[in-house]
Coordinates of C-alpha atoms in Angstrom, one line a residue:
M263 CA -62.9 23.8 44.4
R264 CA -63.1 27.5 43.1
P265 CA -62.5 28.4 39.4
K266 CA -59.8 31.4 39.2
F267 CA -59.9 33.4 35.5
Y268 CA -56.8 34.5 33.9
L269 CA -55.7 36.3 31.0
K270 CA -54.2 33.4 28.4
R271 CA -51.8 36.1 26.9
P272 CA -51.5 38.9 29.7
Y273 CA -48.5 40.8 28.2
N274 CA -50.3 41.3 24.5
T275 CA -52.6 43.9 23.8
K276 CA -55.6 41.5 23.8
S277 CA -55.8 38.0 25.1
A278 CA -58.4 35.4 25.8
I279 CA -59.8 34.7 29.4
D280 CA -59.0 31.1 30.7
M281 CA -60.7 29.5 33.6
V282 CA -58.5 27.6 35.8
C283 CA -59.7 24.7 38.1
R284 CA -57.8 22.9 40.5
F285 CA -59.2 19.6 42.5
N286 CA -57.6 16.1 43.8
G287 CA -53.9 17.7 42.9
K288 CA -55.2 18.2 39.1
R289 CA -54.9 21.8 37.3
F290 CA -56.2 22.1 34.0
K291 CA -57.7 24.9 31.8
V292 CA -61.2 25.5 30.2
G293 CA -61.3 28.5 27.5
V294 CA -64.5 30.4 27.8
G295 CA -64.7 31.9 24.7
L296 CA -64.2 35.5 25.5
T297 CA -61.0 38.0 24.5
V298 CA -60.7 41.2 25.8
K299 CA -58.0 44.1 25.9
T300 CA -55.7 43.4 28.5
E301 CA -56.0 46.9 29.8
N302 CA -59.4 46.3 30.9
W303 CA -58.9 43.2 32.9
S304 CA -58.5 43.6 36.7
K305 CA -56.1 40.7 37.8
K306 CA -56.8 41.4 41.5
K307 CA -61.0 41.0 40.9
Q308 CA -60.4 38.5 38.0
R309 CA -62.9 40.3 36.1
L310 CA -63.4 43.1 33.6
K311 CA -63.6 46.7 35.2
E312 CA -67.1 47.5 35.2
R313 CA -66.3 50.7 33.4
V314 CA -65.6 48.9 30.3
T315 CA -68.4 49.0 27.7
K316 CA -70.4 45.8 28.4
G317 CA -68.4 44.9 31.3
I318 CA -71.2 44.1 33.4
E319 CA -72.6 41.7 30.7
M320 CA -69.3 39.9 30.3
N321 CA -68.6 39.7 33.9
A322 CA -72.0 38.0 34.5
Y323 CA -71.2 35.6 31.7
L324 CA -67.7 34.8 33.7
D325 CA -69.9 34.2 36.7
K326 CA -72.3 31.7 34.9
C327 CA -69.1 29.9 33.7
E328 CA -68.2 29.7 37.2
R329 CA -71.5 28.6 38.4
I330 CA -71.8 26.0 36.1
V331 CA -68.4 24.2 36.6
L332 CA -69.0 24.2 40.3
E333 CA -72.6 22.4 39.8
I334 CA -70.8 19.8 37.4
F335 CA -68.0 19.2 40.2
Y336 CA -70.5 19.0 43.3
Q337 CA -72.9 16.9 41.4
F338 CA -70.1 14.1 40.8
K339 CA -68.8 14.9 44.4
K340 CA -72.5 14.0 45.9
S341 CA -72.0 10.6 44.3
G342 CA -68.8 10.2 45.7
T343 CA -66.8 10.4 42.6
L344 CA -64.9 13.2 40.9
P345 CA -65.3 14.2 37.2
S346 CA -62.3 13.9 34.8
P347 CA -61.0 17.3 33.5
K348 CA -62.0 16.0 30.0
F349 CA -65.7 15.5 31.0
I350 CA -66.0 19.1 32.5
R351 CA -64.6 20.6 29.6
K352 CA -67.1 18.7 27.5
E353 CA -70.0 19.2 29.8
F354 CA -69.1 22.7 30.2
G355 CA -68.8 23.2 26.2
H356 CA -72.4 21.7 26.1
Q357 CA -73.8 23.9 28.7
V358 CA -72.4 27.4 28.4
K359 CA -72.0 27.4 24.5
G360 CA -74.4 24.8 23.2
V361 CA -71.9 22.3 21.7
P362 CA -73.8 19.1 21.3
R363 CA -72.7 16.3 23.3
G364 CA -70.7 13.6 21.3
D365 CA -67.1 13.2 20.0
S366 CA -64.3 15.7 21.2
F367 CA -62.6 17.4 18.4
F368 CA -59.8 14.9 18.2
E369 CA -62.1 11.7 18.3
F370 CA -64.3 13.3 15.6
F371 CA -60.8 14.0 13.4
Q372 CA -59.6 10.6 13.8
K373 CA -62.9 9.2 13.0
H374 CA -63.2 11.2 9.9
I375 CA -59.9 9.8 8.8
N376 CA -60.8 6.2 9.4
Q377 CA -64.0 6.7 7.6
Q378 CA -62.5 8.3 4.4
E379 CA -59.2 6.6 4.3
P380 CA -60.7 3.8 1.7
N381 CA -61.6 6.4 -0.5
W382 CA -58.4 8.6 -0.3
Q383 CA -55.0 8.5 -2.2
R384 CA -52.1 7.9 0.2
S385 CA -51.1 11.4 0.1
T386 CA -54.1 12.5 1.1
F387 CA -54.4 10.3 4.3
T388 CA -50.9 11.5 4.8
D389 CA -51.7 15.1 4.9
Y390 CA -55.0 14.2 7.4
R391 CA -52.8 12.2 9.4
R392 CA -49.8 14.7 9.8
T393 CA -52.3 17.2 10.5
L394 CA -53.9 15.6 13.5
I395 CA -50.7 14.8 15.1
T396 CA -49.1 18.3 14.5
L397 CA -52.5 19.7 16.0
Q398 CA -52.2 17.0 19.0
E399 CA -48.5 17.9 19.8
F400 CA -49.4 21.5 19.6
D401 CA -52.3 20.9 22.2
K402 CA -49.8 19.3 24.7
Q403 CA -48.2 23.1 24.8
W404 CA -51.8 24.8 24.8
D405 CA -52.8 23.4 28.1
N406 CA -55.2 20.8 26.4
D407 CA -57.6 23.4 25.6
L408 CA -58.1 22.5 21.7
H409 CA -62.0 22.0 21.5
F410 CA -64.5 22.8 19.1
H411 CA -65.5 26.1 20.8
T412 CA -61.5 27.2 21.2
I413 CA -60.5 27.0 17.5
D414 CA -60.9 30.8 17.0
I415 CA -58.4 33.4 15.7
E416 CA -56.2 33.3 19.0
F417 CA -55.7 29.6 18.3
Y418 CA -55.0 30.4 14.5
E419 CA -52.2 32.8 15.6
D420 CA -50.6 30.7 18.2
F421 CA -50.8 27.7 15.9
K422 CA -49.2 29.6 13.1
T423 CA -46.5 30.9 15.4
Y424 CA -46.0 27.3 16.9
L425 CA -45.0 25.9 13.3
L426 CA -43.2 28.7 11.9
K427 CA -41.1 29.9 14.8
Q428 CA -40.6 26.5 17.1
R429 CA -41.0 23.8 14.4
N430 CA -39.3 26.0 11.7
Q431 CA -41.8 25.2 8.9
N432 CA -43.1 27.4 6.2
L433 CA -46.0 29.1 5.3
N434 CA -47.1 26.4 2.6
T435 CA -47.0 23.9 5.2
F436 CA -48.8 25.8 7.9
G437 CA -51.3 26.3 5.0
K438 CA -51.7 22.6 4.3
R439 CA -52.7 22.2 8.0
I440 CA -55.2 24.9 8.0
K441 CA -57.0 23.9 5.0
V442 CA -57.1 19.9 6.3
L443 CA -58.5 21.4 9.4
K444 CA -61.2 23.9 7.8
T445 CA -62.2 20.8 5.7
V446 CA -62.5 18.7 9.3
L447 CA -64.8 21.6 10.8
N448 CA -67.1 21.9 7.9
R449 CA -67.9 17.9 8.3
A450 CA -68.2 18.4 12.0
T451 CA -70.3 21.4 11.6
E452 CA -72.4 19.5 9.1
Y453 CA -72.9 16.7 11.7
G454 CA -74.1 19.6 14.4
L455 CA -70.8 19.0 16.8
N456 CA -69.4 22.2 16.0
K457 CA -71.2 25.8 16.6
N458 CA -68.1 27.7 16.4
F459 CA -68.1 29.2 12.9
A460 CA -64.6 31.5 13.4
Y461 CA -62.6 29.3 11.2
K462 CA -64.9 30.5 8.3
T463 CA -64.0 34.3 8.8
N464 CA -61.4 36.1 6.4
S465 CA -58.6 36.1 9.5
F466 CA -58.7 32.4 9.4
K467 CA -57.0 32.1 5.9
V468 CA -55.2 29.2 4.0
Y469 CA -51.6 30.4 2.9
N470 CA -50.7 29.2 -0.3
S471 CA -47.2 31.2 -1.5
V472 CA -45.4 30.4 -4.5
A473 CA -42.8 27.8 -3.1
D474 CA -39.0 28.4 -4.8
H475 CA -38.5 25.1 -6.1
I476 CA -35.7 24.0 -8.5
Y477 CA -35.7 22.5 -11.8
L478 CA -33.0 20.8 -13.8
T479 CA -31.9 22.2 -17.1
T480 CA -31.5 19.5 -20.2
S481 CA -27.7 19.6 -19.8
E482 CA -28.0 18.7 -16.3
V483 CA -30.2 15.8 -16.9
K484 CA -27.9 14.6 -19.6
R485 CA -25.2 14.9 -17.1
M486 CA -27.2 12.5 -14.8
I487 CA -27.7 10.0 -17.6
S488 CA -24.1 9.8 -18.6
L489 CA -23.0 9.0 -15.1
K490 CA -21.6 5.3 -14.5
L491 CA -23.2 4.0 -11.6
S492 CA -22.5 0.6 -10.1
S493 CA -25.1 0.7 -7.2
K494 CA -28.4 -1.0 -8.2
S495 CA -30.2 1.4 -5.9
Y496 CA -28.7 4.3 -7.4
R497 CA -29.2 3.3 -11.1
A498 CA -32.9 2.7 -10.3
V499 CA -33.5 6.0 -8.5
R500 CA -31.4 7.7 -11.3
D501 CA -33.3 6.0 -14.1
L502 CA -36.9 6.7 -12.4
F503 CA -35.8 10.1 -12.2
I504 CA -34.8 10.5 -15.7
I505 CA -38.1 9.0 -16.9
G506 CA -40.0 11.6 -14.9
C507 CA -37.9 14.4 -16.6
I508 CA -38.8 13.0 -20.1
T509 CA -42.4 12.0 -19.2
G510 CA -43.5 14.1 -16.4
I511 CA -45.3 11.3 -14.4
R512 CA -45.5 11.5 -10.9
F513 CA -43.5 9.5 -8.4
S514 CA -46.8 7.8 -7.2
D515 CA -47.1 6.6 -10.8
Y516 CA -43.8 5.2 -11.4
N517 CA -45.4 1.6 -10.5
K518 CA -47.3 2.1 -13.7
L519 CA -44.0 1.7 -15.8
I520 CA -44.7 -1.8 -17.1
K521 CA -44.8 -3.6 -20.3
N522 CA -48.4 -3.9 -20.3
N523 CA -49.1 -0.1 -20.3
V524 CA -46.8 0.6 -23.2
Q525 CA -48.6 0.7 -26.5
N526 CA -48.3 1.1 -30.1
M527 CA -49.7 4.3 -31.7
G528 CA -48.8 4.6 -35.2
K529 CA -45.1 4.8 -35.4
H530 CA -44.7 5.7 -31.9
Q531 CA -44.7 3.9 -28.4
V532 CA -47.1 5.7 -25.6
L533 CA -47.6 4.9 -21.8
R534 CA -51.1 4.7 -21.0
F535 CA -52.4 4.4 -17.6
R536 CA -54.9 5.9 -14.8
V537 CA -53.2 8.6 -12.7
M538 CA -53.4 7.8 -8.9
K539 CA -53.8 11.2 -7.9
T540 CA -56.6 12.1 -10.1
F541 CA -58.0 9.1 -11.4
Q542 CA -57.6 10.1 -15.0
H543 CA -56.6 8.0 -17.8
I544 CA -53.6 9.9 -19.6
T545 CA -51.4 8.9 -22.7
I546 CA -47.9 9.8 -22.9
P547 CA -45.5 9.7 -25.8
L548 CA -42.5 7.7 -24.9
H549 CA -39.0 9.1 -25.7
S550 CA -36.5 6.6 -27.3
K551 CA -34.5 7.1 -24.4
V552 CA -37.6 6.1 -21.9
I553 CA -37.9 2.6 -23.9
E554 CA -34.4 2.4 -23.6
I555 CA -33.8 2.6 -20.1
L556 CA -37.2 0.3 -19.5
E557 CA -36.0 -2.3 -21.8
S558 CA -32.5 -2.3 -19.8
W559 CA -34.6 -3.4 -16.5
D560 CA -36.9 -5.6 -18.5
Y561 CA -39.6 -3.2 -17.4
N562 CA -39.0 -4.0 -13.9
I563 CA -37.1 -1.2 -12.3
P564 CA -36.9 -1.6 -8.4
L565 CA -38.9 0.9 -6.7
Y566 CA -37.8 2.7 -3.6
S567 CA -39.5 5.0 -1.0
N568 CA -39.7 8.3 -1.4
G569 CA -37.5 9.4 1.4
Y570 CA -34.9 7.1 0.5
S571 CA -34.9 8.3 -3.2
N572 CA -34.7 11.8 -2.5
M573 CA -31.6 10.9 -0.1
L574 CA -30.0 9.3 -3.1
L575 CA -31.0 11.9 -5.8
K576 CA -28.9 14.4 -3.6
E577 CA -25.9 12.3 -3.9
I578 CA -26.5 11.5 -7.5
G579 CA -26.8 15.2 -8.4
K580 CA -23.6 15.9 -6.3
L581 CA -21.8 12.9 -8.5
A582 CA -23.0 14.5 -11.7
E583 CA -21.6 17.8 -10.5
I584 CA -25.0 19.8 -10.4
D585 CA -23.2 22.1 -7.9
E586 CA -24.7 25.7 -9.0
E587 CA -25.2 27.7 -6.1
V588 CA -28.9 28.7 -5.8
L589 CA -30.8 31.3 -3.5
F590 CA -33.5 29.5 -1.7
I591 CA -36.1 32.1 -0.2
K592 CA -37.6 30.5 2.7
N593 CA -41.0 32.7 3.7
T594 CA -41.5 32.4 7.5
G595 CA -44.6 34.5 7.7
N596 CA -43.8 37.9 8.4
S597 CA -40.3 38.0 7.0
K598 CA -38.5 36.1 4.0
V599 CA -35.1 34.2 4.9
E600 CA -32.5 33.9 2.0
E601 CA -30.5 30.7 2.3
R602 CA -27.8 29.3 -0.2
Y603 CA -27.6 25.9 -1.2
Y604 CA -25.7 23.7 -3.8
K605 CA -28.4 22.9 -6.4
Y606 CA -28.0 19.0 -5.9
E607 CA -28.9 19.5 -2.2
L608 CA -32.6 20.7 -3.3
I609 CA -33.0 17.7 -6.0
C610 CA -36.0 15.4 -4.9
T611 CA -38.3 13.0 -6.9
H612 CA -40.8 16.1 -7.6
T613 CA -38.0 17.9 -9.4
A614 CA -38.2 15.4 -12.3
R615 CA -41.6 16.4 -13.3
R616 CA -41.1 20.1 -12.6
S617 CA -38.0 20.0 -14.9
F618 CA -40.4 18.2 -17.5
A619 CA -42.8 21.1 -17.6
T620 CA -40.3 23.9 -17.4
N621 CA -37.9 22.5 -20.3
L622 CA -40.9 22.0 -22.3
Y623 CA -42.2 25.5 -21.7
L624 CA -38.8 27.1 -22.2
S625 CA -38.5 25.3 -25.6
G626 CA -41.0 27.3 -26.8
K627 CA -41.7 24.4 -29.4
V628 CA -44.8 22.9 -27.4
Q629 CA -48.0 24.8 -27.0
M630 CA -48.6 25.8 -23.2
H631 CA -52.1 23.7 -23.3
E632 CA -50.4 20.9 -24.6
I633 CA -47.9 20.7 -21.9
M634 CA -51.1 21.4 -19.4
K635 CA -52.4 18.0 -20.9
L636 CA -49.5 16.0 -19.8
T637 CA -49.2 17.5 -16.5
G638 CA -53.0 17.6 -15.7
H639 CA -53.0 21.4 -15.2
K640 CA -56.7 22.9 -15.7
K641 CA -55.8 26.6 -14.9
E642 CA -52.9 28.7 -16.9
R643 CA -52.5 30.4 -13.6
S644 CA -51.7 27.1 -12.0
F645 CA -49.2 26.1 -14.5
M646 CA -47.4 29.4 -14.5
R647 CA -46.8 29.1 -10.9
Y648 CA -45.6 25.5 -11.3
V649 CA -42.9 26.2 -14.1
K650 CA -39.8 27.4 -12.8
A651 CA -38.9 29.8 -15.5
T652 CA -40.2 32.5 -18.1
R653 CA -39.4 32.8 -21.7
D654 CA -37.8 36.2 -21.3
I655 CA -34.6 34.8 -21.9
D656 CA -32.3 34.0 -25.2
M657 CA -33.9 31.0 -26.8
N658 CA -31.0 30.3 -28.8
I659 CA -29.6 28.4 -25.7
I660 CA -32.0 25.9 -25.4
E661 CA -30.8 23.6 -28.2
S662 CA -33.0 20.7 -28.0
V663 CA -36.2 19.8 -26.4
L664 CA -35.4 17.7 -23.4
L665 CA -32.9 15.7 -24.6

């Protein structure tokens, strides 16, 4: 076996160097941790041109990489066995880069999920699980070269391209994945498994652009209420959505809409419960319409999955003729793509909570900090990113608050 060195991205101005090994009919790559200008690379010699600054030192490092891989291979061969590509990568990372022997990146990621799952909300577990699966799928295209020591700026850019271009996802989704990844890497660093700190640089940033979501106006909410629906599932999904528009509670807290949580406070009735996402106890004044809906179901509204509810809500929105054409701006990294939809096509369970906050804010009758108490927002900046309108419109068009 004789390792060879190639540029990972030979047509870019800069590229990482890969070491390619072949034995027993297998071919695999090992990232050596060097990135160079492609014009300084000699394809024939598989080394940097010696006239390049630090070219001699970097070539000596490549010689060391080759020597160590050969030593690992021949130590196994003497015993009549052959090392697996996984073992070679792991041992190479330890001997060359000082990566501690222990769990691989994916092994540690999975262990972290298993350990933390009992303490997480379902949504947090889902974020971590989806990030792990996405990285594993990306790794198959990245020559199975995703390890602690290869998570660098080149990985960051390649992963970004993979999500935005190949999987047609937006910057916010990419930002979610990177945020989770950085948390896992921080934990791995605490355990001494990660010695690569590229993820802490400014270039390894978490995107969090303003998402272009919709909200329903009070008149649109009323149109949904007035619908005569014969299907039990349609009525249940619609009624829970309406309650969300009036109370602002999250989809994950719909199961708190039980009789024991409804209490009297003076002349009014309130809903008291502990929020699943934040574990905070909250008290929400109940509109008479909410009481009417809950009593019509005897405080036992059927719950359906988020995905199924989203599907039905779009159909319900269409029936309610919420068909205004809206412009949806999709952020794809370096550009923004404008797409047109009928408004009902964008309705989802979270639209209810956003409609609640936006309509209360637009009414001008409730102070911002009072709305923030109900939504759980701590900072005005976050709240203003959340509501989907500003007060620079003629407030005479707002006839009432919510309903």
